[in-house]
mmCIF file of C-alpha atoms in Angstrom:
data_model
loop_
_atom_site.group_PDB
_atom_site.id
_atom_site.type_symbol
_atom_site.label_atom_id
_atom_site.label_comp_id
_atom_site.label_asym_id
_atom_site.label_seq_id
_atom_site.Cartn_x
_atom_site.Cartn_y
_atom_site.Cartn_z
ATOM 1 C CA UNK B 25 -90.941 -101.081 -19.642
ATOM 2 C CA UNK B 26 -92.672 -102.922 -16.928
ATOM 3 C CA UNK B 27 -92.787 -107.017 -17.365
ATOM 4 C CA UNK B 28 -95.367 -109.302 -15.834
ATOM 5 C CA UNK B 29 -94.132 -112.472 -16.189
ATOM 6 C CA UNK B 30 -95.407 -116.242 -16.468
ATOM 7 C CA UNK B 31 -93.408 -119.296 -15.938
ATOM 8 C CA UNK B 32 -94.264 -122.544 -17.865
ATOM 9 C CA UNK B 33 -92.863 -125.580 -16.978
ATOM 10 C CA UNK B 34 -92.973 -128.339 -19.758
ATOM 11 C CA UNK B 35 -92.490 -132.043 -18.782
ATOM 12 C CA UNK B 36 -95.164 -134.439 -18.077
ATOM 13 C CA UNK B 37 -92.402 -135.933 -15.337
ATOM 14 C CA UNK B 38 -93.663 -132.834 -13.170
ATOM 15 C CA UNK B 39 -97.403 -133.628 -13.144
ATOM 16 C CA UNK B 40 -96.591 -137.261 -12.319
ATOM 17 C CA UNK B 41 -94.690 -135.867 -8.991
ATOM 18 C CA UNK B 42 -91.571 -137.572 -10.505
ATOM 19 C CA UNK B 43 -89.468 -134.501 -9.911
ATOM 20 C CA UNK B 44 -89.909 -131.296 -7.903
ATOM 21 C CA UNK B 45 -90.034 -128.198 -9.944
ATOM 22 C CA UNK B 46 -87.044 -126.558 -8.652
ATOM 23 C CA UNK B 47 -86.541 -124.624 -11.714
ATOM 24 C CA UNK B 48 -89.932 -122.309 -11.398
ATOM 25 C CA UNK B 49 -88.665 -121.645 -8.075
ATOM 26 C CA UNK B 50 -85.066 -120.653 -8.629
ATOM 27 C CA UNK B 51 -86.752 -118.741 -12.010
ATOM 28 C CA UNK B 52 -89.230 -116.592 -9.639
ATOM 29 C CA UNK B 53 -86.507 -115.790 -6.959
ATOM 30 C CA UNK B 54 -83.916 -114.562 -10.060
ATOM 31 C CA UNK B 55 -86.988 -112.474 -11.707
ATOM 32 C CA UNK B 56 -88.124 -110.715 -8.322
ATOM 33 C CA UNK B 57 -84.447 -109.655 -8.250
ATOM 34 C CA UNK B 58 -84.579 -107.737 -11.694
ATOM 35 C CA UNK B 59 -87.984 -106.302 -10.734
ATOM 36 C CA UNK B 60 -90.015 -108.239 -12.858
ATOM 37 C CA UNK B 61 -93.312 -109.571 -11.356
ATOM 38 C CA UNK B 62 -93.870 -113.045 -11.753
ATOM 39 C CA UNK B 63 -98.081 -113.556 -11.340
ATOM 40 C CA UNK B 64 -98.406 -117.126 -12.803
ATOM 41 C CA UNK B 65 -96.673 -120.454 -12.796
ATOM 42 C CA UNK B 66 -97.905 -123.066 -15.047
ATOM 43 C CA UNK B 67 -96.952 -126.680 -15.361
ATOM 44 C CA UNK B 68 -98.139 -128.777 -18.904
ATOM 45 C CA UNK B 69 -97.106 -132.030 -20.164
ATOM 46 C CA UNK B 70 -95.500 -133.005 -23.510
ATOM 47 C CA UNK B 71 -98.220 -132.500 -25.777
ATOM 48 C CA UNK B 72 -98.456 -129.741 -28.483
ATOM 49 C CA UNK B 73 -101.992 -129.091 -28.162
ATOM 50 C CA UNK B 74 -102.270 -128.340 -24.283
ATOM 51 C CA UNK B 75 -98.907 -126.952 -24.490
ATOM 52 C CA UNK B 76 -100.672 -124.230 -27.479
ATOM 53 C CA UNK B 77 -103.372 -123.554 -25.069
ATOM 54 C CA UNK B 78 -101.322 -122.922 -22.225
ATOM 55 C CA UNK B 79 -98.913 -120.460 -23.949
ATOM 56 C CA UNK B 80 -102.340 -118.516 -25.416
ATOM 57 C CA UNK B 81 -103.329 -118.443 -22.019
ATOM 58 C CA UNK B 82 -100.160 -116.660 -20.770
ATOM 59 C CA UNK B 83 -100.296 -114.361 -23.663
ATOM 60 C CA UNK B 84 -103.421 -112.402 -22.415
ATOM 61 C CA UNK B 85 -101.957 -111.754 -19.026
ATOM 62 C CA UNK B 86 -98.189 -111.712 -19.488
ATOM 63 C CA UNK B 87 -95.597 -109.875 -21.438
ATOM 64 C CA UNK B 88 -92.683 -111.920 -20.392
ATOM 65 C CA UNK B 89 -92.985 -115.821 -20.580
ATOM 66 C CA UNK B 90 -90.434 -118.323 -19.950
ATOM 67 C CA UNK B 91 -90.859 -121.597 -21.145
ATOM 68 C CA UNK B 92 -88.306 -124.363 -19.444
ATOM 69 C CA UNK B 93 -88.140 -128.116 -20.784
ATOM 70 C CA UNK B 94 -89.003 -129.892 -23.978
ATOM 71 C CA UNK B 95 -85.762 -128.445 -25.947
ATOM 72 C CA UNK B 96 -84.288 -131.826 -26.108
ATOM 73 C CA UNK B 97 -84.022 -134.840 -29.068
ATOM 74 C CA UNK B 98 -86.979 -137.022 -28.386
ATOM 75 C CA UNK B 99 -90.320 -137.181 -29.935
ATOM 76 C CA UNK B 100 -92.141 -135.799 -26.835
ATOM 77 C CA UNK B 101 -89.774 -132.491 -26.969
ATOM 78 C CA UNK B 102 -91.749 -130.572 -28.584
ATOM 79 C CA UNK B 103 -91.843 -127.007 -26.921
ATOM 80 C CA UNK B 104 -90.268 -124.656 -29.804
ATOM 81 C CA UNK B 105 -91.864 -126.470 -32.595
ATOM 82 C CA UNK B 106 -95.036 -125.516 -30.956
ATOM 83 C CA UNK B 107 -94.367 -122.085 -29.864
ATOM 84 C CA UNK B 108 -92.756 -121.642 -33.522
ATOM 85 C CA UNK B 109 -95.979 -122.807 -35.172
ATOM 86 C CA UNK B 110 -98.103 -120.703 -32.625
ATOM 87 C CA UNK B 111 -96.054 -117.562 -33.908
ATOM 88 C CA UNK B 112 -96.374 -118.506 -37.409
ATOM 89 C CA UNK B 113 -92.046 -118.498 -37.089
ATOM 90 C CA UNK B 114 -89.716 -120.634 -38.793
ATOM 91 C CA UNK B 115 -87.095 -123.109 -37.032
ATOM 92 C CA UNK B 116 -83.665 -123.186 -38.497
ATOM 93 C CA UNK B 117 -80.427 -124.559 -37.594
ATOM 94 C CA UNK B 118 -78.192 -122.756 -35.402
ATOM 95 C CA UNK B 119 -74.442 -123.679 -36.575
ATOM 96 C CA UNK B 120 -72.702 -123.060 -33.684
ATOM 97 C CA UNK B 121 -75.026 -125.476 -31.675
ATOM 98 C CA UNK B 122 -75.016 -128.357 -34.215
ATOM 99 C CA UNK B 123 -71.179 -128.208 -34.556
ATOM 100 C CA UNK B 124 -71.055 -128.418 -30.700
ATOM 101 C CA UNK B 125 -73.494 -131.479 -31.008
ATOM 102 C CA UNK B 126 -71.312 -132.854 -33.873
ATOM 103 C CA UNK B 127 -68.048 -132.521 -32.104
ATOM 104 C CA UNK B 128 -69.415 -133.930 -29.045
ATOM 105 C CA UNK B 129 -70.582 -137.498 -30.468
ATOM 106 C CA UNK B 130 -67.277 -137.182 -32.283
ATOM 107 C CA UNK B 131 -65.104 -136.746 -29.047
ATOM 108 C CA UNK B 132 -67.128 -139.531 -27.243
ATOM 109 C CA UNK B 133 -67.163 -141.977 -30.316
ATOM 110 C CA UNK B 134 -70.864 -142.067 -30.506
ATOM 111 C CA UNK B 135 -72.739 -142.461 -33.414
ATOM 112 C CA UNK B 136 -74.434 -139.619 -33.810
ATOM 113 C CA UNK B 137 -78.414 -140.380 -34.289
ATOM 114 C CA UNK B 138 -80.712 -137.773 -36.949
ATOM 115 C CA UNK B 139 -82.993 -136.852 -34.192
ATOM 116 C CA UNK B 140 -79.900 -135.467 -32.271
ATOM 117 C CA UNK B 141 -79.540 -132.467 -34.672
ATOM 118 C CA UNK B 142 -83.327 -131.485 -33.732
ATOM 119 C CA UNK B 143 -81.594 -129.807 -30.351
ATOM 120 C CA UNK B 144 -79.972 -127.223 -32.701
ATOM 121 C CA UNK B 145 -83.108 -125.823 -33.914
ATOM 122 C CA UNK B 146 -84.274 -122.329 -32.953
ATOM 123 C CA UNK B 147 -86.342 -119.599 -34.209
ATOM 124 C CA UNK B 148 -85.400 -117.749 -37.008
ATOM 125 C CA UNK B 149 -84.130 -114.470 -35.652
ATOM 126 C CA UNK B 150 -84.137 -115.254 -32.135
ATOM 127 C CA UNK B 151 -80.988 -114.310 -29.858
ATOM 128 C CA UNK B 152 -79.411 -117.903 -29.294
ATOM 129 C CA UNK B 153 -78.312 -118.730 -25.656
ATOM 130 C CA UNK B 154 -75.106 -120.850 -25.709
ATOM 131 C CA UNK B 155 -75.788 -123.878 -23.357
ATOM 132 C CA UNK B 156 -72.174 -124.215 -21.772
ATOM 133 C CA UNK B 157 -73.327 -127.524 -19.541
ATOM 134 C CA UNK B 158 -75.521 -129.439 -22.332
ATOM 135 C CA UNK B 159 -76.281 -129.391 -25.686
ATOM 136 C CA UNK B 160 -79.658 -127.678 -26.412
ATOM 137 C CA UNK B 161 -79.387 -123.866 -27.086
ATOM 138 C CA UNK B 162 -81.898 -121.515 -25.202
ATOM 139 C CA UNK B 163 -83.413 -118.626 -26.816
ATOM 140 C CA UNK B 164 -84.862 -115.349 -26.534
ATOM 141 C CA UNK B 165 -87.749 -114.680 -29.219
ATOM 142 C CA UNK B 166 -89.520 -111.162 -29.154
ATOM 143 C CA UNK B 167 -93.024 -110.939 -31.045
ATOM 144 C CA UNK B 168 -96.103 -108.708 -30.562
ATOM 145 C CA UNK B 169 -94.133 -107.074 -27.580
ATOM 146 C CA UNK B 170 -94.242 -110.176 -25.682
ATOM 147 C CA UNK B 171 -90.530 -111.518 -24.758
ATOM 148 C CA UNK B 172 -90.349 -114.948 -24.819
ATOM 149 C CA UNK B 173 -87.509 -116.996 -23.147
ATOM 150 C CA UNK B 174 -87.107 -120.665 -23.679
ATOM 151 C CA UNK B 175 -84.742 -122.703 -21.489
ATOM 152 C CA UNK B 176 -83.406 -126.338 -21.225
ATOM 153 C CA UNK B 177 -85.125 -128.531 -18.187
ATOM 154 C CA UNK B 178 -82.489 -129.705 -16.284
ATOM 155 C CA UNK B 179 -81.394 -127.570 -13.655
ATOM 156 C CA UNK B 180 -77.757 -128.027 -14.156
ATOM 157 C CA UNK B 181 -77.878 -126.201 -17.832
ATOM 158 C CA UNK B 182 -81.001 -123.869 -17.034
ATOM 159 C CA UNK B 183 -79.331 -122.086 -14.190
ATOM 160 C CA UNK B 184 -75.960 -121.237 -15.480
ATOM 161 C CA UNK B 185 -77.941 -120.251 -18.767
ATOM 162 C CA UNK B 186 -80.158 -117.745 -16.857
ATOM 163 C CA UNK B 187 -77.262 -116.032 -14.865
ATOM 164 C CA UNK B 188 -74.641 -115.721 -17.487
ATOM 165 C CA UNK B 189 -76.700 -115.497 -20.840
ATOM 166 C CA UNK B 190 -80.017 -113.993 -20.175
ATOM 167 C CA UNK B 191 -79.266 -111.498 -17.255
ATOM 168 C CA UNK B 192 -76.360 -110.229 -19.266
ATOM 169 C CA UNK B 193 -78.558 -110.133 -22.408
ATOM 170 C CA UNK B 194 -81.799 -108.223 -20.933
ATOM 171 C CA UNK B 195 -79.460 -105.655 -19.396
ATOM 172 C CA UNK B 196 -77.603 -105.011 -22.685
ATOM 173 C CA UNK B 197 -81.004 -104.634 -24.694
ATOM 174 C CA UNK B 198 -82.313 -102.489 -22.258
ATOM 175 C CA UNK B 199 -84.713 -104.461 -20.866
ATOM 176 C CA UNK B 200 -83.982 -103.681 -17.619
ATOM 177 C CA UNK B 201 -83.455 -100.107 -16.254
ATOM 178 C CA UNK B 202 -82.299 -100.804 -13.135
ATOM 179 C CA UNK B 203 -80.278 -103.479 -10.923
ATOM 180 C CA UNK B 204 -81.503 -105.083 -8.258
ATOM 181 C CA UNK B 205 -78.965 -107.207 -5.915
ATOM 182 C CA UNK B 206 -79.787 -108.931 -2.735
ATOM 183 C CA UNK B 207 -77.319 -109.895 -0.097
ATOM 184 C CA UNK B 208 -78.332 -112.461 2.937
ATOM 185 C CA UNK B 209 -76.587 -111.949 6.077
ATOM 186 C CA UNK B 210 -76.319 -115.092 8.636
ATOM 187 C CA UNK B 211 -76.502 -114.949 11.979
ATOM 188 C CA UNK B 212 -76.336 -117.532 14.781
ATOM 189 C CA UNK B 213 -77.336 -117.215 18.604
ATOM 190 C CA UNK B 214 -79.785 -114.661 18.509
ATOM 191 C CA UNK B 215 -83.704 -115.234 17.741
ATOM 192 C CA UNK B 216 -85.778 -113.858 15.114
ATOM 193 C CA UNK B 217 -87.759 -111.492 17.547
ATOM 194 C CA UNK B 218 -84.805 -110.375 19.232
ATOM 195 C CA UNK B 219 -82.859 -109.364 15.773
ATOM 196 C CA UNK B 220 -86.002 -107.636 14.493
ATOM 197 C CA UNK B 221 -86.158 -105.689 17.652
ATOM 198 C CA UNK B 222 -82.410 -104.922 17.596
ATOM 199 C CA UNK B 223 -83.026 -103.429 13.907
ATOM 200 C CA UNK B 224 -86.688 -102.050 14.571
ATOM 201 C CA UNK B 225 -86.131 -98.697 13.181
ATOM 202 C CA UNK B 226 -84.280 -99.757 10.654
ATOM 203 C CA UNK B 227 -86.917 -102.103 9.435
ATOM 204 C CA UNK B 228 -89.929 -99.423 10.149
ATOM 205 C CA UNK B 229 -88.075 -96.641 8.126
ATOM 206 C CA UNK B 230 -86.637 -98.902 5.253
ATOM 207 C CA UNK B 231 -86.741 -97.440 1.515
ATOM 208 C CA UNK B 232 -83.968 -98.474 -0.504
ATOM 209 C CA UNK B 233 -82.328 -101.089 0.295
ATOM 210 C CA UNK B 234 -85.307 -102.944 1.826
ATOM 211 C CA UNK B 235 -84.484 -105.003 5.471
ATOM 212 C CA UNK B 236 -86.576 -108.711 5.101
ATOM 213 C CA UNK B 237 -85.925 -111.039 8.415
ATOM 214 C CA UNK B 238 -86.284 -114.814 8.122
ATOM 215 C CA UNK B 239 -85.663 -117.626 10.503
ATOM 216 C CA UNK B 240 -84.604 -120.905 9.369
ATOM 217 C CA UNK B 241 -83.798 -124.266 10.798
ATOM 218 C CA UNK B 242 -82.577 -122.730 14.330
ATOM 219 C CA UNK B 243 -80.731 -119.406 12.818
ATOM 220 C CA UNK B 244 -81.742 -116.140 11.277
ATOM 221 C CA UNK B 245 -81.001 -114.386 8.298
ATOM 222 C CA UNK B 246 -81.375 -111.190 6.936
ATOM 223 C CA UNK B 247 -82.083 -110.292 3.176
ATOM 224 C CA UNK B 248 -80.801 -106.684 2.523
ATOM 225 C CA UNK B 249 -82.255 -105.801 -1.408
ATOM 226 C CA UNK B 250 -81.354 -102.684 -3.035
ATOM 227 C CA UNK B 251 -81.861 -101.125 -6.203
ATOM 228 C CA UNK B 252 -80.067 -98.773 -8.429
ATOM 229 C CA UNK B 253 -79.012 -98.035 -12.052
ATOM 230 C CA UNK B 254 -75.353 -99.531 -11.873
ATOM 231 C CA UNK B 255 -73.911 -102.330 -10.022
ATOM 232 C CA UNK B 256 -71.502 -99.968 -8.334
ATOM 233 C CA UNK B 257 -74.422 -98.025 -6.836
ATOM 234 C CA UNK B 258 -76.452 -100.732 -5.621
ATOM 235 C CA UNK B 259 -73.496 -102.269 -4.002
ATOM 236 C CA UNK B 260 -72.408 -99.231 -2.218
ATOM 237 C CA UNK B 261 -75.911 -99.186 -1.072
ATOM 238 C CA UNK B 262 -75.859 -102.715 0.360
ATOM 239 C CA UNK B 263 -72.370 -101.775 1.940
ATOM 240 C CA UNK B 264 -73.773 -98.771 3.849
ATOM 241 C CA UNK B 265 -76.848 -100.736 5.126
ATOM 242 C CA UNK B 266 -74.770 -103.767 6.316
ATOM 243 C CA UNK B 267 -72.718 -101.319 8.288
ATOM 244 C CA UNK B 268 -75.493 -100.255 10.142
ATOM 245 C CA UNK B 269 -77.209 -103.992 11.108
ATOM 246 C CA UNK B 270 -73.928 -105.258 12.007
ATOM 247 C CA UNK B 271 -72.994 -102.074 14.043
ATOM 248 C CA UNK B 272 -75.966 -103.621 16.423
ATOM 249 C CA UNK B 273 -75.712 -107.349 15.774
ATOM 250 C CA UNK B 274 -72.136 -108.150 14.447
ATOM 251 C CA UNK B 275 -71.627 -110.408 17.555
ATOM 252 C CA UNK B 276 -73.716 -113.171 15.972
ATOM 253 C CA UNK B 277 -72.870 -112.545 12.409
ATOM 254 C CA UNK B 278 -71.106 -115.195 10.957
ATOM 255 C CA UNK B 279 -71.293 -115.363 7.100
ATOM 256 C CA UNK B 280 -72.987 -114.501 4.092
ATOM 257 C CA UNK B 281 -75.358 -115.743 1.338
ATOM 258 C CA UNK B 282 -75.656 -119.919 1.214
ATOM 259 C CA UNK B 283 -72.659 -120.547 3.611
ATOM 260 C CA UNK B 284 -73.148 -122.766 6.849
ATOM 261 C CA UNK B 285 -71.536 -122.544 10.123
ATOM 262 C CA UNK B 286 -69.409 -125.718 9.377
ATOM 263 C CA UNK B 287 -67.993 -124.216 6.020
ATOM 264 C CA UNK B 288 -67.394 -121.326 7.919
ATOM 265 C CA UNK B 289 -65.277 -123.154 10.443
ATOM 266 C CA UNK B 290 -63.540 -125.635 7.675
ATOM 267 C CA UNK B 291 -62.223 -122.643 5.981
ATOM 268 C CA UNK B 292 -60.715 -120.374 9.204
ATOM 269 C CA UNK B 293 -59.231 -123.953 10.034
ATOM 270 C CA UNK B 294 -57.731 -124.230 7.066
ATOM 271 C CA UNK B 295 -56.385 -120.822 6.703
ATOM 272 C CA UNK B 296 -54.899 -121.100 9.970
ATOM 273 C CA UNK B 297 -53.236 -124.508 9.516
ATOM 274 C CA UNK B 298 -55.369 -125.862 12.416
ATOM 275 C CA UNK B 299 -56.578 -129.845 12.869
ATOM 276 C CA UNK B 300 -59.558 -130.535 15.519
ATOM 277 C CA UNK B 301 -60.733 -133.413 17.220
ATOM 278 C CA UNK B 302 -63.987 -133.935 19.023
ATOM 279 C CA UNK B 303 -65.593 -135.801 21.863
ATOM 280 C CA UNK B 304 -69.372 -136.522 22.090
ATOM 281 C CA UNK B 305 -71.928 -137.664 24.167
ATOM 282 C CA UNK B 306 -75.182 -135.959 23.881
ATOM 283 C CA UNK B 307 -74.666 -135.151 19.776
ATOM 284 C CA UNK B 308 -73.680 -138.862 19.348
ATOM 285 C CA UNK B 309 -71.196 -137.836 16.675
ATOM 286 C CA UNK B 310 -73.185 -135.304 15.016
ATOM 287 C CA UNK B 311 -70.444 -132.509 15.063
ATOM 288 C CA UNK B 312 -68.403 -134.702 13.445
ATOM 289 C CA UNK B 313 -70.872 -135.570 10.864
ATOM 290 C CA UNK B 314 -71.596 -131.883 10.042
ATOM 291 C CA UNK B 315 -68.021 -131.036 9.426
ATOM 292 C CA UNK B 316 -66.900 -134.238 7.604
ATOM 293 C CA UNK B 317 -69.737 -133.291 5.082
ATOM 294 C CA UNK B 318 -67.610 -130.269 3.877
ATOM 295 C CA UNK B 319 -65.371 -131.199 1.093
ATOM 296 C CA UNK B 320 -61.704 -131.864 2.365
ATOM 297 C CA UNK B 321 -62.618 -132.202 6.065
ATOM 298 C CA UNK B 322 -59.778 -134.006 6.061
ATOM 299 C CA UNK B 323 -56.991 -131.846 5.926
ATOM 300 C CA UNK B 324 -58.565 -129.986 9.286
ATOM 301 C CA UNK B 325 -60.150 -133.224 11.105
ATOM 302 C CA UNK B 326 -58.350 -135.875 12.989
ATOM 303 C CA UNK B 327 -61.498 -137.490 14.359
ATOM 304 C CA UNK B 328 -63.780 -138.317 17.204
ATOM 305 C CA UNK B 329 -64.844 -140.330 20.040
ATOM 306 C CA UNK B 330 -68.185 -140.725 20.848
ATOM 307 C CA UNK B 331 -68.567 -141.135 24.321
ATOM 308 C CA UNK B 332 -71.883 -142.131 25.597
ATOM 309 C CA UNK B 333 -71.221 -144.420 28.706
ATOM 310 C CA UNK B 334 -69.188 -143.044 31.697
ATOM 311 C CA UNK B 335 -67.038 -146.004 31.173
ATOM 312 C CA UNK B 336 -66.005 -144.846 27.550
ATOM 313 C CA UNK B 337 -65.500 -141.075 29.312
ATOM 314 C CA UNK B 338 -63.498 -142.994 32.088
ATOM 315 C CA UNK B 339 -61.357 -145.681 30.018
ATOM 316 C CA UNK B 340 -61.227 -144.053 26.333
ATOM 317 C CA UNK B 341 -61.055 -140.117 27.204
ATOM 318 C CA UNK B 342 -59.518 -140.534 30.741
ATOM 319 C CA UNK B 343 -61.919 -138.234 32.202
ATOM 320 C CA UNK B 344 -60.830 -138.672 35.951
ATOM 321 C CA UNK B 345 -63.521 -141.152 38.027
ATOM 322 C CA UNK B 346 -63.844 -138.552 40.648
ATOM 323 C CA UNK B 347 -65.119 -135.751 38.235
ATOM 324 C CA UNK B 348 -67.500 -138.292 36.778
ATOM 325 C CA UNK B 349 -68.608 -139.288 40.689
ATOM 326 C CA UNK B 350 -68.677 -135.880 41.705
ATOM 327 C CA UNK B 351 -70.006 -133.704 39.392
ATOM 328 C CA UNK B 352 -71.437 -136.207 37.061
ATOM 329 C CA UNK B 353 -70.801 -136.788 32.792
ATOM 330 C CA UNK B 354 -72.870 -133.814 32.385
ATOM 331 C CA UNK B 355 -71.038 -131.331 33.894
ATOM 332 C CA UNK B 356 -68.893 -128.199 33.208
ATOM 333 C CA UNK B 357 -65.442 -130.059 34.357
ATOM 334 C CA UNK B 358 -66.448 -133.293 32.597
ATOM 335 C CA UNK B 359 -66.821 -131.237 29.335
ATOM 336 C CA UNK B 360 -63.098 -129.272 30.043
ATOM 337 C CA UNK B 361 -61.397 -133.089 30.319
ATOM 338 C CA UNK B 362 -63.118 -134.444 27.065
ATOM 339 C CA UNK B 363 -62.205 -131.552 25.059
ATOM 340 C CA UNK B 364 -58.453 -131.451 26.525
ATOM 341 C CA UNK B 365 -58.126 -135.345 26.611
ATOM 342 C CA UNK B 366 -59.420 -135.991 22.949
ATOM 343 C CA UNK B 367 -57.143 -133.014 21.695
ATOM 344 C CA UNK B 368 -54.447 -134.931 23.068
ATOM 345 C CA UNK B 369 -55.397 -138.814 22.542
ATOM 346 C CA UNK B 370 -55.883 -137.716 18.757
ATOM 347 C CA UNK B 371 -53.118 -135.429 18.364
ATOM 348 C CA UNK B 372 -54.888 -132.431 17.264
ATOM 349 C CA UNK B 373 -54.563 -128.468 18.126
ATOM 350 C CA UNK B 374 -58.064 -128.356 19.321
ATOM 351 C CA UNK B 375 -60.387 -130.521 21.399
ATOM 352 C CA UNK B 376 -64.119 -129.635 21.204
ATOM 353 C CA UNK B 377 -66.502 -131.615 23.602
ATOM 354 C CA UNK B 378 -70.371 -131.791 24.090
ATOM 355 C CA UNK B 379 -72.213 -133.548 27.336
ATOM 356 C CA UNK B 380 -75.674 -132.707 28.370
ATOM 357 C CA UNK B 381 -79.442 -133.917 28.468
ATOM 358 C CA UNK B 382 -80.969 -134.158 25.392
ATOM 359 C CA UNK B 383 -84.110 -135.855 26.945
ATOM 360 C CA UNK B 384 -86.653 -137.595 26.838
ATOM 361 C CA UNK B 385 -86.016 -137.524 30.706
ATOM 362 C CA UNK B 386 -83.897 -135.863 33.288
ATOM 363 C CA UNK B 387 -80.330 -137.416 33.614
ATOM 364 C CA UNK B 388 -78.553 -137.085 36.915
ATOM 365 C CA UNK B 389 -81.183 -135.177 38.426
ATOM 366 C CA UNK B 390 -80.413 -132.398 35.672
ATOM 367 C CA UNK B 391 -82.936 -130.558 33.308
ATOM 368 C CA UNK B 392 -83.365 -131.951 29.590
ATOM 369 C CA UNK B 393 -81.635 -129.216 27.986
ATOM 370 C CA UNK B 394 -78.585 -128.925 30.046
ATOM 371 C CA UNK B 395 -75.546 -128.645 28.078
ATOM 372 C CA UNK B 396 -71.825 -128.011 28.517
ATOM 373 C CA UNK B 397 -69.583 -127.461 25.015
ATOM 374 C CA UNK B 398 -65.630 -127.496 25.728
ATOM 375 C CA UNK B 399 -63.459 -125.708 23.625
ATOM 376 C CA UNK B 400 -59.625 -126.540 24.224
ATOM 377 C CA UNK B 401 -57.023 -124.908 22.474
ATOM 378 C CA UNK B 402 -52.952 -125.493 22.906
ATOM 379 C CA UNK B 403 -51.200 -123.112 25.188
ATOM 380 C CA UNK B 404 -54.684 -121.330 25.921
ATOM 381 C CA UNK B 405 -56.687 -121.899 29.066
ATOM 382 C CA UNK B 406 -59.767 -124.273 28.086
ATOM 383 C CA UNK B 407 -62.953 -122.664 27.884
ATOM 384 C CA UNK B 408 -66.555 -124.423 28.941
ATOM 385 C CA UNK B 409 -69.950 -123.144 27.459
ATOM 386 C CA UNK B 410 -73.036 -124.120 29.823
ATOM 387 C CA UNK B 411 -76.332 -123.998 27.669
ATOM 388 C CA UNK B 412 -79.816 -124.307 28.730
ATOM 389 C CA UNK B 413 -81.710 -125.393 25.748
ATOM 390 C CA UNK B 414 -85.294 -125.953 24.882
ATOM 391 C CA UNK B 415 -87.098 -128.135 22.353
ATOM 392 C CA UNK B 416 -87.397 -131.912 21.529
ATOM 393 C CA UNK B 417 -84.450 -134.357 21.682
ATOM 394 C CA UNK B 418 -83.556 -134.042 17.822
ATOM 395 C CA UNK B 419 -83.518 -129.950 18.331
ATOM 396 C CA UNK B 420 -81.465 -129.794 21.281
ATOM 397 C CA UNK B 421 -79.090 -132.222 20.094
ATOM 398 C CA UNK B 422 -78.798 -130.540 16.515
ATOM 399 C CA UNK B 423 -79.099 -127.071 18.401
ATOM 400 C CA UNK B 424 -76.019 -128.230 20.576
ATOM 401 C CA UNK B 425 -73.676 -128.819 17.492
ATOM 402 C CA UNK B 426 -74.757 -126.114 15.912
ATOM 403 C CA UNK B 427 -73.405 -124.052 19.355
ATOM 404 C CA UNK B 428 -70.427 -125.740 19.083
ATOM 405 C CA UNK B 429 -69.484 -124.630 15.330
ATOM 406 C CA UNK B 430 -70.533 -121.155 16.470
ATOM 407 C CA UNK B 431 -68.057 -120.869 19.433
ATOM 408 C CA UNK B 432 -65.710 -122.155 17.563
ATOM 409 C CA UNK B 433 -65.590 -119.916 15.047
ATOM 410 C CA UNK B 434 -66.247 -116.810 17.521
ATOM 411 C CA UNK B 435 -62.905 -118.068 18.672
ATOM 412 C CA UNK B 436 -61.046 -118.521 15.514
ATOM 413 C CA UNK B 437 -61.841 -115.203 14.509
ATOM 414 C CA UNK B 438 -60.586 -113.169 17.836
ATOM 415 C CA UNK B 439 -57.810 -110.937 16.821
ATOM 416 C CA UNK B 440 -59.135 -110.586 13.122
#
């Protein structure tokens, strides 16, 4: 059966601009992966009359209607009541949900007010969706060949309910004849146009899986999407296509799905039991900031020195004065000494350094975008990577930090 879906987001706070409608975005992505077309998004306030009109409009153009929000205990939570009245269905208490709510208040040593019982109401005959991260259950109800799915509004409740309750139910009931799975491959150090050029014939001849390149925030991703009758079949198709892609572009590949360069670096440093220290000039501590955003950074990061002046480079990082006078602070030799010395000063296994010209004007007669990144591993020759970057001052600084993670990741993966 082909489904045309409409997502109805309930909540006056959405219309007032007080919160972003991230639920609709999440559900649209998930439904696309299931092969379900989403043709309309609707937002409506906590008003039964207007909600009724919105649902009636959806009934005229969709056979798969998702309502999010309005399942809670307050007077303005009227989603299931409005739908039940419209469909002339009865609301009944779900025993498991009611027991869970009562146990919550008992365990919290709080008095349970009568309106909290309202959260356990479900449409009679509906398939009840357990809420493992909140109180109000969701439900799936089929009426006149239209599937209605009611989900709680908070994203931390809605998302796991859809993934762990709704999707398996739809497959089990035979509503979905195929599995559609996407896999995102992440690349750095290559532009979108170059990546597309490398994969041009694969993109032009794509069928199943499909290949979709996307550039975001200085990096490029490839989304592979495959369809099949079983998960095993789909994953085999994705594996085969991924192999073709990486045979051509693997040197730029660094991870899957929602990972990041700092996260991948952190994981490898932890696996190898290595600690790093940083010396940053043009990046002004940005590398350290990005690394310490990752949970558990204390086990891999000793610290950093922001050496924005030549005096700090010489007196704190102990870069020889003759290098600063002869080659300049923006030089390969300066980056080399910064990396080696911060490693030794902060007693780390690896030192990384950043020096360069971010703008808005030249420095030491060197062009804007001239950057040097040093990597100093113990018992290995120090490597310095020169870069010529373009863009705004902020873009150059961010790109420099990301390239530091990229080169570090490649070095850590050597021999694997």
